[in-house]
CSV table of C-alpha atoms and ligand atoms in Angstrom, one decimal:
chain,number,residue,atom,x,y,z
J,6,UNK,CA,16.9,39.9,-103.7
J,7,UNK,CA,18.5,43.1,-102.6
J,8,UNK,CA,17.4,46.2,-103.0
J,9,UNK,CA,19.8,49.4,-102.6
J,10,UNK,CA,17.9,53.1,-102.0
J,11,UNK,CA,20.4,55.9,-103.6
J,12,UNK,CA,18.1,58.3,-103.0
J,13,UNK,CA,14.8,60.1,-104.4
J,14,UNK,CA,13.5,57.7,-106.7
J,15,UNK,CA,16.8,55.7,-106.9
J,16,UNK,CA,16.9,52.5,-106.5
J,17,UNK,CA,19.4,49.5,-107.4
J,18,UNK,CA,18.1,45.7,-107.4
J,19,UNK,CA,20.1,43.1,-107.4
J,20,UNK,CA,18.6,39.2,-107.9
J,21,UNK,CA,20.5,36.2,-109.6
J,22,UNK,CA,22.4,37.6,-112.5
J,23,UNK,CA,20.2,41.0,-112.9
J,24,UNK,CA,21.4,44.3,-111.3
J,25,UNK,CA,18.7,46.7,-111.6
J,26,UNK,CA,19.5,50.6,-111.3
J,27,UNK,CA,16.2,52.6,-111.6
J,28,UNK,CA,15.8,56.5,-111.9
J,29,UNK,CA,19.6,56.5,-111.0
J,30,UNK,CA,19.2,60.2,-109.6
J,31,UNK,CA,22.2,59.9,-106.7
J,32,UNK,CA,25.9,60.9,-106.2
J,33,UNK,CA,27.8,58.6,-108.7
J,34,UNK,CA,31.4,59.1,-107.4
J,35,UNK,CA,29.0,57.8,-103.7
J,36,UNK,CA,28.0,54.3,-105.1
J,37,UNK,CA,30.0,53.0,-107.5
J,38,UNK,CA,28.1,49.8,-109.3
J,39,UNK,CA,28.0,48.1,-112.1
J,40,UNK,CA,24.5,47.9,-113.7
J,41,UNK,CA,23.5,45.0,-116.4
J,42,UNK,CA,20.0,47.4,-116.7
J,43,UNK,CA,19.4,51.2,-116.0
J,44,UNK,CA,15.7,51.8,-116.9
J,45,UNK,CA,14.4,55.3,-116.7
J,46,UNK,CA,10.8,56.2,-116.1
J,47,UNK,CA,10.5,59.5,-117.5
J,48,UNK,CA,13.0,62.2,-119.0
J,49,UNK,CA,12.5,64.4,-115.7
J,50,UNK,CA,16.1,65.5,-114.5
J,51,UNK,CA,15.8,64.1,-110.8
J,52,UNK,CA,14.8,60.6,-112.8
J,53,UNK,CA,17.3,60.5,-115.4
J,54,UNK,CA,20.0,61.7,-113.1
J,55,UNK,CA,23.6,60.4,-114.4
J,56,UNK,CA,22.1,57.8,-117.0
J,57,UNK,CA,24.6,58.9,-119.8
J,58,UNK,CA,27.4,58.8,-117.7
J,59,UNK,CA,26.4,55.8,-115.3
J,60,UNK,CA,25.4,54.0,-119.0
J,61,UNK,CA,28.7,54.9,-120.7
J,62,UNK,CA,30.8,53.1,-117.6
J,63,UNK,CA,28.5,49.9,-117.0
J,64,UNK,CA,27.6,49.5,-120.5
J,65,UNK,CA,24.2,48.7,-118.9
J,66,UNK,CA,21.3,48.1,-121.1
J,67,UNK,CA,19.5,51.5,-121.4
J,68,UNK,CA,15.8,50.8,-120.9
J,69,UNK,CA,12.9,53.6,-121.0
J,70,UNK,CA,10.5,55.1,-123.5
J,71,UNK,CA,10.8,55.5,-127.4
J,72,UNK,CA,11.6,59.4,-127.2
J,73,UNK,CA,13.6,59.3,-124.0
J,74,UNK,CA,15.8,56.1,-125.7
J,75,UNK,CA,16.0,58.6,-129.3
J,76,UNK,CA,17.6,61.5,-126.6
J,77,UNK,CA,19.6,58.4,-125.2
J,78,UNK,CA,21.3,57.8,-128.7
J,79,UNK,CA,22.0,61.5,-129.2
J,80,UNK,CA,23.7,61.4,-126.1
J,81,UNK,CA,25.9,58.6,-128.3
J,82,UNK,CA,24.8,55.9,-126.2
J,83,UNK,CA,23.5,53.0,-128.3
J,84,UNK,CA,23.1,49.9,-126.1
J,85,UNK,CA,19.2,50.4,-125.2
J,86,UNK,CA,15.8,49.0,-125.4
J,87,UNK,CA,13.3,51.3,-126.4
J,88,UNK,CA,9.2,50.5,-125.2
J,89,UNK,CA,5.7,51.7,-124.7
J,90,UNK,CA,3.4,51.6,-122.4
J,91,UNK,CA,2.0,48.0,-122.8
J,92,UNK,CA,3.4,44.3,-122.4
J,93,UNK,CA,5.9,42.6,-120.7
J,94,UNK,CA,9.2,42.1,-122.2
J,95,UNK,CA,11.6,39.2,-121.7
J,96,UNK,CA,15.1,40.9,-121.0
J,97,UNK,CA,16.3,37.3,-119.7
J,98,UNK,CA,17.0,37.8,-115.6
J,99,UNK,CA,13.9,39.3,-115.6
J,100,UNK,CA,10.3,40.5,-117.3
J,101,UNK,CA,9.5,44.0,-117.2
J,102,UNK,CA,6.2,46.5,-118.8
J,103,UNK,CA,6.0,49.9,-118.3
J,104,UNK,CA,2.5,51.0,-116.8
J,105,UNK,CA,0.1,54.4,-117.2
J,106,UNK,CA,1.3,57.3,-114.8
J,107,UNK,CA,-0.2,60.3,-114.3
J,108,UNK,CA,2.6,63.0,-114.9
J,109,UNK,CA,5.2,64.7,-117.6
J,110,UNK,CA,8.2,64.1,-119.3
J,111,UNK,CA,10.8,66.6,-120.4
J,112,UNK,CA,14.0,66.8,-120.4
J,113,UNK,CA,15.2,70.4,-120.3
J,114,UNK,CA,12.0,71.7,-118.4
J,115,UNK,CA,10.2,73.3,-121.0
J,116,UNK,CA,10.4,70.3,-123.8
J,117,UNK,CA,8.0,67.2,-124.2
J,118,UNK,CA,10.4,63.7,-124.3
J,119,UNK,CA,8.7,60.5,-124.2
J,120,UNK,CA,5.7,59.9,-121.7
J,121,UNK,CA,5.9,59.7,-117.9
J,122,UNK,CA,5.6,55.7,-116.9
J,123,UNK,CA,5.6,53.3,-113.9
J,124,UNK,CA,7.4,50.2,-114.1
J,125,UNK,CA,6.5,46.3,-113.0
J,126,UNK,CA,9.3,44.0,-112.8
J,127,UNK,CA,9.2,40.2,-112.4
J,128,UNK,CA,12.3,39.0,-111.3
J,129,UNK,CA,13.6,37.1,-108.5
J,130,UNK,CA,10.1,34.8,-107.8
J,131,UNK,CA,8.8,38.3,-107.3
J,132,UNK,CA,6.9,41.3,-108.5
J,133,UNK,CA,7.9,44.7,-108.4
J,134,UNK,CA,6.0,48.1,-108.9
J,135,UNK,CA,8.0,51.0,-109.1
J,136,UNK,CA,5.6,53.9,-109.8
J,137,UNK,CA,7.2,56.5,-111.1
J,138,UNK,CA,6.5,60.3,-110.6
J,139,UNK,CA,2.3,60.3,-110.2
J,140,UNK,CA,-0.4,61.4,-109.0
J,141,UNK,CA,-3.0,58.7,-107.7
J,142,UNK,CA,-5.2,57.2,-110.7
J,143,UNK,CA,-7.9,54.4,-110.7
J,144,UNK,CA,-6.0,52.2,-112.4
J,145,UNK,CA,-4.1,51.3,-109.8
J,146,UNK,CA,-6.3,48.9,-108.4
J,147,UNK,CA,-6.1,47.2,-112.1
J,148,UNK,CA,-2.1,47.0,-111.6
J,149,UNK,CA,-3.1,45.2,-108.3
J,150,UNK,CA,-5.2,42.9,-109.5
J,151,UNK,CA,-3.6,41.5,-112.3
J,152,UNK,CA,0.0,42.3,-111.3
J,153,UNK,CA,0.2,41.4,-107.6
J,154,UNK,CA,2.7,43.7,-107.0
J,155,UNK,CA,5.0,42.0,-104.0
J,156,UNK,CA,6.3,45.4,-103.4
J,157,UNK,CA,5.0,48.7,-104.6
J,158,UNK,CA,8.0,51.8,-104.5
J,159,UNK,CA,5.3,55.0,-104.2
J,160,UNK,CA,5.9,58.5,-104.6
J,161,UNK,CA,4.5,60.5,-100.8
J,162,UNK,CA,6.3,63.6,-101.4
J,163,UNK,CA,3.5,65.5,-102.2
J,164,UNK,CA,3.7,69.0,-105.1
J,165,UNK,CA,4.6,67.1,-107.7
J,166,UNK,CA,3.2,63.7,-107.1
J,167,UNK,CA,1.0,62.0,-105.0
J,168,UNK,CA,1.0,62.9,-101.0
J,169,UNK,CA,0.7,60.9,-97.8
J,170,UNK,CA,-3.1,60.8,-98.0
J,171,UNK,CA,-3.1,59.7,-101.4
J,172,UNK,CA,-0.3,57.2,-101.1
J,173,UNK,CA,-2.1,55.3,-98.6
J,174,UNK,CA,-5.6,55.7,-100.4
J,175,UNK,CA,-3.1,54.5,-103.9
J,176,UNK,CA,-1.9,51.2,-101.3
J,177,UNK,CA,-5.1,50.5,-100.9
J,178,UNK,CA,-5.9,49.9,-104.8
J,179,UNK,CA,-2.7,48.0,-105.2
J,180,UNK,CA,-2.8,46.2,-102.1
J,181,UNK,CA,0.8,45.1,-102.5
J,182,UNK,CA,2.2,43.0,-99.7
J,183,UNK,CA,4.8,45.6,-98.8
J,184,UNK,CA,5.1,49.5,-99.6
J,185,UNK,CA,8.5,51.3,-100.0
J,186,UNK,CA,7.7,55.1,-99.6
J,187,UNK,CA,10.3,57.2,-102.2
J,188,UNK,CA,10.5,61.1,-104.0
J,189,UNK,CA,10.0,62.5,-100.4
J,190,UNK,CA,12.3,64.8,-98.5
J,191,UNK,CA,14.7,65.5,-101.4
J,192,UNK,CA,13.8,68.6,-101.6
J,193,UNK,CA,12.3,71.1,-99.2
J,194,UNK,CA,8.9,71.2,-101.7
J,195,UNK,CA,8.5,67.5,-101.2
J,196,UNK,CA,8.6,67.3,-97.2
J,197,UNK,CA,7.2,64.4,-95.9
J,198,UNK,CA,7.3,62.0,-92.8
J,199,UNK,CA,7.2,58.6,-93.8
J,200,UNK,CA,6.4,57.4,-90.6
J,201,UNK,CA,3.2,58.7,-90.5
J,202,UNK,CA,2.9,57.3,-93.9
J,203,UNK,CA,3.9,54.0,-92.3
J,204,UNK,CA,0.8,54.5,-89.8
J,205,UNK,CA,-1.6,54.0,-92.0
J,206,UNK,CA,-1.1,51.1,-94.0
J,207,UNK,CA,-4.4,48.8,-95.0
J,208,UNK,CA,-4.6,45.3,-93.2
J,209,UNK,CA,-2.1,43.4,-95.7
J,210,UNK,CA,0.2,45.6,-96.0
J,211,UNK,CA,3.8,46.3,-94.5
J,212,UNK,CA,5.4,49.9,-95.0
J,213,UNK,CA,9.3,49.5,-95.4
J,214,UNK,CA,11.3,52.5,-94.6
J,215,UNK,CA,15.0,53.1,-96.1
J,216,UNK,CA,17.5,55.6,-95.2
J,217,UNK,CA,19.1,57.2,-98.3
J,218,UNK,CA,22.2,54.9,-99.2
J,219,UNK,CA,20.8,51.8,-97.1
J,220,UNK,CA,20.6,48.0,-98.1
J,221,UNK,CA,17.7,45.9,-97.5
J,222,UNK,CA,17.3,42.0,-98.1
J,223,UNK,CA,13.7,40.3,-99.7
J,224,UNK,CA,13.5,37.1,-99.2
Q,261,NI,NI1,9.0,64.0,-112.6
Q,262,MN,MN1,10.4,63.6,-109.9
């Protein structure tokens, strides 16, 4: 499996016949890709990014929640999948349920769209938690125990999500086996140093660091 970090909350996963843009906030003319799924956590401007355009080009599956994939449509875009909060569904390379996250949703700023969501992905032999804009909740520790999240993508940025110190108290309750800080440094509100994120990690757990635009393989 590789995984791509745009930036922000960005990221593009590739595994057997599945490529996997998420959140796909980044400089499209920068990474040029061909996405077979774009799924969008919430209808917040630095998450949906360039879904219509990105969507139009790819003809990628358009995957978020029921209001968000309604906005989708208006945008004259019909290739989507819309879901709750709730069970898995079977998209074919991989399994995917959108999970509780503490947060909002609108699309201009001012408007409700949809409900703010975190993501687990089966594909590839693995499990993947990509949590979306929130703020630390109990339930976390639920996700971990019933999901066994191989890697958990956590907002440390702080203002509008969690921070460092909640992050690492959030790893805890997942207790994935390796943690990919993200919505940090974007903008000068969410300032944060991921190494000293990376410091604190619980026994089990492996903090993996990615410049903006960087590659990584998962074995
Ligand atoms: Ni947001
Ligand atoms: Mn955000």
């Amino acid at each position: 499996m590789k995984i791509t970090f745009l930036q922000h909350s960005c990221f593009y996963i590739e595994s057997g016949d599945a490529r996997i843009m998420i959140d796909p906030f980044y400089d499209y003319t920068g990474f040029p890709c061909t996405p077979t799924h774009v799924i969008v956590t919430h209808a917040h401007a630095d998450h949906v990014g360039n879904a219509v355009q990105l969507c139009k080009d790819s003809q990628a599956k358009f995957i978020s929640t029921y209001e968000i994939v309604n906005w989708m449509k208006e945008q004259g875009y019909e290739n989507t999948h819309d879901m709750g909060i709730g069970g898995f569904v079977d998209f074919g390379a991989f399994r995917m349920k959108f999970t509780h996250a503490t947060h909002s949703s609108s699309i201009d700023g001012i408007h409700s769209v949809g409900t703010a969501a975190g993501v687990v992905l089966h594909l590839g032999g693995k499990t993947l938690y990509h949590a979306g804009d929130t703020g630390v909740f109990g339930d976390m520790r639920m996700i971990g125990e019933r999901d066994k999240p191989d890697i958990a993508f956590l907002p440390i940025g702080g203002n509008y999500t969690m921070d460092i110190e909640d992050a690492v108290y959030a790893t805890g309750l997942i207790k994935p086996k390796k943690v990919i800080p993200m919505h940090y440094n974007t903008f000068p509100v969410i300032a944060a140093d991921a190494q000293a994120f990376a410091k604190q990690m619980p026994a089990g757990t492996e903090c993996v660091i990615f410049a903006p635009g960087e590659s990584k393989e998962f074995g």
